[in-house]
Amino acid sequence: MLYNLFKRTFSVFLILIAVLIPAQNNAGVILEIRNESRADKGNIIDLIVVVKNTGNDPFTGKVEITTPSGFRNISPGKTEVHMKPGENLYLPVKILVNNNVVAGESHILCKLTDGQNFVIAKQEIPYVVSENNMMRITPENPVVYMNNVNDSVEVKARVSNLGNKRQNVTLVFKIPEVSQGNIFIEKSGTIEVQKDSIFVFRFFPSKVLMRSSQFTVQIAGFREPDKEIFGNTSVSVQNISSTQRYEDRETDIFSNFSKNSITVSYRRVGENLDMYQMIGSGGFNLPSGYLYIRGNIYAMNNHSDPVVNNTYISYHRENNEFTLGNMSKLLELSLFGRGAEYAFTSSDKDKKIEVGFVDQSFSLIERNSFLKNGYGFYTRGTLGAQNASRSISGTYIFRNDPYDKARHHLAGTDVQYAFNQDWKMNAKMYSGLSFYEDINTTKPSLALESQYSGRIKKVNLNGNYFYSTNYYPGNRRGMLQIQQNFSSHIFTDHYVYANVTVSDFSPKFYFYNTAMQSDNIRVDTGINFPKKGNFALGVGYQYQEEKSNSYNNFFNVPGNQESKQLKAQRLTEYITWLSPDKKHSSIIGIETGLVNYPNADHLDYQMKINGNYNYKWLNVNCTYQYGSYFLSEYAFSKMMNVNTPYEKLSLSAFVNKNLFREKINISSGVSYTHDVLYGRSPSGFVNLKYSKERYGLYLNSSWFNYSSNHFTNNLLTIEAGITINFQTSTLNPGKKGEIKAFVYYDRNNNNVYDGEDQEAKDYLIMLNNISFKTDQEGNIRYQSIPFGKYALKQIIQQGWYYDEASFEVDKHHYFLEIPLHQNGTSKGKVIYQFDAKTALEFSPKIGGIILNIFRNDQFLQKVMTDDNGEFISFLESGNYRIELNGNSLPANTYCERMTADFTVEAGKIVSLEPFIIKVKEKNIRVKKFGN
């Protein structure tokens, strides 16, 4: 009872105390925040917190700054304020925005509390962090060595997320498999903000790659899900065997690399035809130059003699090239047959001359008498052969044509010229002179051609113009052709185009009485609209006019030279669709219009619908056509006595897929065509291919069925073959030799191999950029190397080194001695020194700090600290300077002593003074103003 009385009395006492003590009047205290951040300090927010006491009483309280994750208040988090009436207080606040702040809007909160910790004012400042998706990809080891065929090769790539959002990535490793093409391997992963991740890929190199002196694994990084590339790098894999063969990796692979193989096959066509074929190609180096051979021979059961075509042998020596065998020269007047050619290319590859003779016989072993089917001679010279923007060539061609009963001479020039990056032009001018002995006639002729591409403001233009006289003996006789294209982007994302083609074809021959005449005009114009979601749309207009007398026999008017004409106008529309994951795509195109057929006085309706669907390895296509689009289709309908409009239905589906890690490829397809000419014609094929490094097998089959007007025909073809792959070659037309080097430990340091010295086995030696590992006797061999200058490059190894040297190989066998001298060792470390109370925030890092070593002010090598902050280097005797790379230090750190000089002595270890890394300190400022 006494206790309850005491409680009541004490409570009344406290209430009286509270009433008697005057309460703090917070009226008139105002809180403001001023943002004074500067654009050049993107990672620092400068704020001024303003507290104004506009009342009549003093104020005591606290200002508290609260920052979200990733933001760090460099100023004190809580600041006590004592203000007189009418006093203003200005508190500077600096907030550091770390690199790992997540993208988006964040809020910085400022609160003002009184002496009893009641919040009397607060204010939020929004801060928007822009999205940063910067990524970096670097190889962990730019050079990887391989020596044992039983060991796998390990390639590592480090991906760094330098942005402020979590990112999903895919790395694609490309391995250059020569026999099967490049092999692509994917590795996927997720990289957190400001984190690194190492992607590791291991593979067993093929025997072909193991024989290669070096090859490069290309690595490309893609952001998911849009497959946007963010970077690429490469790793050089070097073979360090003691014996290696020269490979030229700077020359064009298509002219320098030889894939050597032979393919033997058997083909059964229908029920009566058997065919045996052998195809092969390859090249090999000679002590001076190289030989390249290509062959194709096949025999059929209904022919007594085999056929040999596309077969030749070519010898390359220095700048000269000699070819003998089948020739295929695609000149202005093309020549095909058996013959010989000589070509010379200048040392700078800029000038080239070709001279050749061709006997126009299809097979090399054809029994026809020499020159029976005609023959030809040509010569061609080029200036600027390697210059894509400016070049000129001159050509002369002679051809004896027994079918045309004439001797043709053709001479002309080709010019290629680029005025600037936008405007380019090609021009040709050829003149001909033909002698027709039987009718005692000489006929001159001419051909002109011009091609150009350019741009006027936003309009892209390109055109092709060609004209040749009626008796011109070249590949395009009696032709006038005009092609002009326009395209441009309008309204930013709309694309308009217009294509115009006009042609007139009217060749003439003295020994062919029918005068052919064909004229065509075609106009295509339209607009492509911007993509909406996964869909795209385009509409256009077509005008077509075709006029020809080539099909008069089908119209039951043989001998009539009057041309028949077809005119059509059409509207075109297309819609494309691409799935969000970009695996599925489709397109639907519709053409509708009116046409005027020959001998018709009214317009007819015609249309065409085409649909295509594609998914990775599957492609499906469907086409339906109503009405004749060309004179040929209309003529064939009349030939078949069909009075209804021409109709055509075409269906097809194709599959192409690799199985079992790219070793098996299957390609298959089925199709169906139905029209008045082909009737109902289904067909299909299945091709299988099995590929290994040394050989490949394939099995092809196809079936075709033709059924029209009570006539049916089936044709089944089966083909099987095997391909044998031989060792590939890097061909070189120059003189070649061999370097043999002996490596030994020169213990008495006299540069002579004597009794005190010892051969160096399993030691790395580098010639140019090729690495070797010595065999048990200390020898290395570099074979089939072109004559020229070579460099012995130093690879510092623990304990021993050799001197760099340059030498010239000018004989077929070159011997080299490489003495090894003992080197010295330098080591050091980095340490941190800072005050935890005043130091700015930083990420302690002792591994991966870079130091550069110089000798005589020339950069020598780069070393990195390990996880213990220590580094070591092996150097030959001499004076050196080591310099710490400040860019490798963590943020907010520095080093006052960045360099150090030291001397290395053979067989001794020199310890360097530690590099002391210091941390920057905080800088706090408080401003206070009164009235």
mmCIF file of C-alpha atoms in Angstrom, residues 566-763:
data_model
loop_
_atom_site.group_PDB
_atom_site.id
_atom_site.type_symbol
_atom_site.label_atom_id
_atom_site.label_comp_id
_atom_site.label_asym_id
_atom_site.label_seq_id
_atom_site.Cartn_x
_atom_site.Cartn_y
_atom_site.Cartn_z
ATOM 1 C CA LEU A 566 3.368 -8.873 -122.387
ATOM 2 C CA LYS A 567 2.631 -5.941 -120.060
ATOM 3 C CA ALA A 568 1.825 -6.095 -116.380
ATOM 4 C CA GLN A 569 1.325 -3.765 -113.426
ATOM 5 C CA ARG A 570 1.320 -5.109 -109.877
ATOM 6 C CA LEU A 571 1.060 -4.033 -106.280
ATOM 7 C CA THR A 572 3.380 -5.832 -103.856
ATOM 8 C CA GLU A 573 3.187 -6.293 -100.112
ATOM 9 C CA TYR A 574 5.308 -8.217 -97.682
ATOM 10 C CA ILE A 575 5.227 -8.885 -93.941
ATOM 11 C CA THR A 576 8.160 -10.305 -91.967
ATOM 12 C CA TRP A 577 8.165 -11.703 -88.444
ATOM 13 C CA LEU A 578 11.055 -12.506 -86.131
ATOM 14 C CA SER A 579 10.528 -14.233 -82.799
ATOM 15 C CA PRO A 580 11.809 -12.498 -79.626
ATOM 16 C CA ASP A 581 14.533 -15.131 -79.215
ATOM 17 C CA LYS A 582 15.480 -14.712 -82.909
ATOM 18 C CA LYS A 583 15.200 -18.445 -83.562
ATOM 19 C CA HIS A 584 12.063 -18.310 -85.713
ATOM 20 C CA SER A 585 11.459 -16.097 -88.721
ATOM 21 C CA SER A 586 8.935 -15.942 -91.518
ATOM 22 C CA ILE A 587 7.992 -13.775 -94.481
ATOM 23 C CA ILE A 588 4.805 -13.553 -96.516
ATOM 24 C CA GLY A 589 4.813 -11.749 -99.843
ATOM 25 C CA ILE A 590 1.789 -10.970 -102.018
ATOM 26 C CA GLU A 591 1.767 -9.648 -105.590
ATOM 27 C CA THR A 592 -1.501 -8.724 -107.311
ATOM 28 C CA GLY A 593 -2.066 -6.943 -110.609
ATOM 29 C CA LEU A 594 -3.360 -6.823 -114.148
ATOM 30 C CA VAL A 595 -1.648 -8.125 -117.269
ATOM 31 C CA ASN A 596 -2.118 -7.731 -121.006
ATOM 32 C CA TYR A 597 -1.162 -10.954 -122.827
ATOM 33 C CA PRO A 598 -0.107 -11.198 -126.511
ATOM 34 C CA ASN A 599 -2.987 -11.032 -129.020
ATOM 35 C CA ALA A 600 -5.424 -10.095 -126.225
ATOM 36 C CA ASP A 601 -7.548 -6.956 -126.177
ATOM 37 C CA HIS A 602 -8.424 -7.058 -122.490
ATOM 38 C CA LEU A 603 -6.652 -7.138 -119.118
ATOM 39 C CA ASP A 604 -6.363 -10.321 -117.045
ATOM 40 C CA TYR A 605 -5.897 -10.738 -113.329
ATOM 41 C CA GLN A 606 -2.710 -12.325 -111.953
ATOM 42 C CA MET A 607 -1.303 -12.869 -108.505
ATOM 43 C CA LYS A 608 1.474 -14.613 -106.589
ATOM 44 C CA ILE A 609 1.667 -15.561 -102.916
ATOM 45 C CA ASN A 610 4.936 -16.657 -101.359
ATOM 46 C CA GLY A 611 5.454 -17.770 -97.780
ATOM 47 C CA ASN A 612 8.667 -18.785 -96.037
ATOM 48 C CA TYR A 613 9.339 -20.058 -92.533
ATOM 49 C CA ASN A 614 12.787 -20.632 -91.050
ATOM 50 C CA TYR A 615 13.902 -22.191 -87.774
ATOM 51 C CA LYS A 616 17.611 -22.883 -87.281
ATOM 52 C CA TRP A 617 18.013 -26.032 -89.381
ATOM 53 C CA LEU A 618 14.525 -26.060 -90.976
ATOM 54 C CA ASN A 619 13.311 -24.025 -93.949
ATOM 55 C CA VAL A 620 9.803 -24.319 -95.418
ATOM 56 C CA ASN A 621 8.623 -22.478 -98.548
ATOM 57 C CA CYS A 622 5.288 -22.304 -100.372
ATOM 58 C CA THR A 623 4.480 -20.429 -103.609
ATOM 59 C CA TYR A 624 1.218 -20.165 -105.497
ATOM 60 C CA GLN A 625 1.011 -18.311 -108.818
ATOM 61 C CA TYR A 626 -2.091 -17.492 -110.864
ATOM 62 C CA GLY A 627 -1.469 -16.124 -114.355
ATOM 63 C CA SER A 628 1.645 -15.977 -116.541
ATOM 64 C CA TYR A 629 4.362 -13.658 -115.303
ATOM 65 C CA PHE A 630 6.619 -14.143 -118.346
ATOM 66 C CA LEU A 631 6.212 -14.770 -122.043
ATOM 67 C CA SER A 632 7.791 -18.205 -121.614
ATOM 68 C CA GLU A 633 5.062 -19.312 -119.186
ATOM 69 C CA TYR A 634 2.316 -17.990 -121.469
ATOM 70 C CA ALA A 635 3.913 -19.644 -124.535
ATOM 71 C CA PHE A 636 4.240 -23.049 -122.846
ATOM 72 C CA SER A 637 0.573 -22.897 -121.872
ATOM 73 C CA LYS A 638 -0.377 -22.288 -125.483
ATOM 74 C CA MET A 639 1.933 -25.077 -126.623
ATOM 75 C CA MET A 640 0.044 -27.481 -124.327
ATOM 76 C CA ASN A 641 -3.268 -26.196 -125.760
ATOM 77 C CA VAL A 642 -4.373 -25.017 -122.319
ATOM 78 C CA ASN A 643 -6.973 -22.292 -122.474
ATOM 79 C CA THR A 644 -7.239 -21.707 -118.744
ATOM 80 C CA PRO A 645 -4.909 -19.221 -116.991
ATOM 81 C CA TYR A 646 -1.471 -20.510 -116.067
ATOM 82 C CA GLU A 647 -1.231 -21.781 -112.498
ATOM 83 C CA LYS A 648 1.746 -23.006 -110.525
ATOM 84 C CA LEU A 649 2.030 -24.481 -107.044
ATOM 85 C CA SER A 650 5.416 -25.088 -105.459
ATOM 86 C CA LEU A 651 6.031 -26.579 -102.000
ATOM 87 C CA SER A 652 9.419 -27.331 -100.423
ATOM 88 C CA ALA A 653 11.000 -28.109 -97.078
ATOM 89 C CA PHE A 654 14.715 -28.385 -96.302
ATOM 90 C CA VAL A 655 16.682 -29.571 -93.288
ATOM 91 C CA ASN A 656 20.368 -28.987 -92.592
ATOM 92 C CA LYS A 657 21.691 -30.141 -89.235
ATOM 93 C CA ASN A 658 24.972 -31.193 -87.651
ATOM 94 C CA LEU A 659 25.012 -34.098 -85.205
ATOM 95 C CA PHE A 660 27.488 -35.693 -82.819
ATOM 96 C CA ARG A 661 29.673 -32.619 -82.297
ATOM 97 C CA GLU A 662 29.730 -31.552 -85.932
ATOM 98 C CA LYS A 663 31.012 -34.936 -87.116
ATOM 99 C CA ILE A 664 27.859 -35.862 -89.036
ATOM 100 C CA ASN A 665 25.961 -33.487 -91.294
ATOM 101 C CA ILE A 666 22.567 -34.345 -92.684
ATOM 102 C CA SER A 667 20.867 -32.254 -95.341
ATOM 103 C CA SER A 668 17.540 -33.331 -96.760
ATOM 104 C CA GLY A 669 14.659 -31.830 -98.635
ATOM 105 C CA VAL A 670 11.375 -32.561 -100.372
ATOM 106 C CA SER A 671 9.611 -30.481 -102.991
ATOM 107 C CA TYR A 672 6.479 -30.616 -105.088
ATOM 108 C CA THR A 673 5.723 -28.647 -108.266
ATOM 109 C CA HIS A 674 2.493 -28.598 -110.217
ATOM 110 C CA ASP A 675 1.978 -26.578 -113.406
ATOM 111 C CA VAL A 676 1.142 -27.083 -117.089
ATOM 112 C CA LEU A 677 4.753 -27.694 -118.116
ATOM 113 C CA TYR A 678 6.033 -29.985 -115.341
ATOM 114 C CA GLY A 679 2.707 -31.546 -114.421
ATOM 115 C CA ARG A 680 2.851 -33.103 -110.947
ATOM 116 C CA SER A 681 6.538 -33.398 -110.079
ATOM 117 C CA PRO A 682 7.552 -34.467 -106.574
ATOM 118 C CA SER A 683 11.244 -34.765 -105.729
ATOM 119 C CA GLY A 684 13.470 -35.243 -102.748
ATOM 120 C CA PHE A 685 17.050 -35.746 -101.621
ATOM 121 C CA VAL A 686 18.982 -36.975 -98.596
ATOM 122 C CA ASN A 687 22.693 -36.250 -98.147
ATOM 123 C CA LEU A 688 24.821 -37.611 -95.311
ATOM 124 C CA LYS A 689 28.381 -36.544 -94.568
ATOM 125 C CA TYR A 690 30.704 -37.921 -91.899
ATOM 126 C CA SER A 691 33.868 -35.889 -91.293
ATOM 127 C CA LYS A 692 37.031 -36.863 -89.478
ATOM 128 C CA GLU A 693 40.394 -35.201 -89.405
ATOM 129 C CA ARG A 694 42.020 -37.609 -91.868
ATOM 130 C CA TYR A 695 39.052 -38.739 -93.922
ATOM 131 C CA GLY A 696 35.396 -38.147 -94.682
ATOM 132 C CA LEU A 697 32.527 -40.275 -95.993
ATOM 133 C CA TYR A 698 29.417 -39.137 -97.793
ATOM 134 C CA LEU A 699 26.258 -40.699 -99.185
ATOM 135 C CA ASN A 700 23.976 -38.681 -101.455
ATOM 136 C CA SER A 701 20.656 -39.708 -102.913
ATOM 137 C CA SER A 702 18.009 -37.902 -104.941
ATOM 138 C CA TRP A 703 14.689 -38.817 -106.542
ATOM 139 C CA PHE A 704 12.710 -36.961 -109.173
ATOM 140 C CA ASN A 705 9.334 -37.818 -110.667
ATOM 141 C CA TYR A 706 7.864 -36.166 -113.760
ATOM 142 C CA SER A 707 4.241 -36.775 -114.760
ATOM 143 C CA SER A 708 2.525 -34.764 -117.516
ATOM 144 C CA ASN A 709 0.083 -35.632 -120.330
ATOM 145 C CA HIS A 710 0.165 -39.372 -119.652
ATOM 146 C CA PHE A 711 3.950 -39.332 -119.599
ATOM 147 C CA THR A 712 5.700 -40.419 -116.421
ATOM 148 C CA ASN A 713 9.381 -40.631 -115.646
ATOM 149 C CA ASN A 714 11.232 -41.568 -112.447
ATOM 150 C CA LEU A 715 14.895 -40.828 -111.869
ATOM 151 C CA LEU A 716 16.752 -42.151 -108.820
ATOM 152 C CA THR A 717 20.382 -41.173 -108.235
ATOM 153 C CA ILE A 718 22.657 -42.620 -105.558
ATOM 154 C CA GLU A 719 26.226 -41.481 -104.932
ATOM 155 C CA ALA A 720 28.782 -42.685 -102.384
ATOM 156 C CA GLY A 721 32.294 -41.390 -101.866
ATOM 157 C CA ILE A 722 35.264 -41.131 -99.551
ATOM 158 C CA THR A 723 37.630 -38.189 -99.078
ATOM 159 C CA ILE A 724 41.177 -38.687 -97.837
ATOM 160 C CA ASN A 725 42.810 -35.628 -96.242
ATOM 161 C CA PHE A 726 46.582 -35.362 -96.411
ATOM 162 C CA GLN A 727 48.827 -33.015 -94.505
ATOM 163 C CA THR A 728 48.038 -29.416 -95.315
ATOM 164 C CA SER A 729 50.728 -27.105 -96.646
ATOM 165 C CA THR A 730 51.649 -23.463 -96.467
ATOM 166 C CA LEU A 731 52.990 -22.836 -99.946
ATOM 167 C CA ASN A 732 55.796 -20.389 -100.607
ATOM 168 C CA PRO A 733 57.105 -19.478 -104.066
ATOM 169 C CA GLY A 734 60.585 -18.456 -102.900
ATOM 170 C CA LYS A 735 63.772 -20.332 -102.077
ATOM 171 C CA LYS A 736 63.623 -22.281 -98.833
ATOM 172 C CA GLY A 737 66.078 -23.699 -96.350
ATOM 173 C CA GLU A 738 66.387 -25.175 -92.874
ATOM 174 C CA ILE A 739 67.687 -23.801 -89.583
ATOM 175 C CA LYS A 740 69.286 -26.233 -87.161
ATOM 176 C CA ALA A 741 70.293 -24.799 -83.795
ATOM 177 C CA PHE A 742 72.255 -26.302 -80.915
ATOM 178 C CA VAL A 743 71.556 -24.901 -77.425
ATOM 179 C CA TYR A 744 73.958 -25.438 -74.511
ATOM 180 C CA TYR A 745 74.754 -24.102 -71.029
ATOM 181 C CA ASP A 746 77.896 -21.986 -71.390
ATOM 182 C CA ARG A 747 79.166 -22.490 -67.831
ATOM 183 C CA ASN A 748 82.578 -20.866 -68.420
ATOM 184 C CA ASN A 749 80.964 -17.990 -70.300
ATOM 185 C CA ASN A 750 83.325 -18.181 -73.344
ATOM 186 C CA ASN A 751 80.617 -18.616 -76.049
ATOM 187 C CA VAL A 752 82.259 -21.877 -77.168
ATOM 188 C CA TYR A 753 80.936 -25.360 -76.540
ATOM 189 C CA ASP A 754 83.735 -27.204 -74.715
ATOM 190 C CA GLY A 755 84.251 -29.800 -72.027
ATOM 191 C CA GLU A 756 82.809 -27.739 -69.185
ATOM 192 C CA ASP A 757 79.522 -27.034 -70.970
ATOM 193 C CA GLN A 758 76.356 -29.127 -71.220
ATOM 194 C CA GLU A 759 73.597 -29.407 -73.825
ATOM 195 C CA ALA A 760 70.333 -27.736 -72.779
ATOM 196 C CA LYS A 761 67.372 -30.049 -73.101
ATOM 197 C CA ASP A 762 63.735 -28.918 -72.728
ATOM 198 C CA TYR A 763 64.740 -25.271 -73.035
#
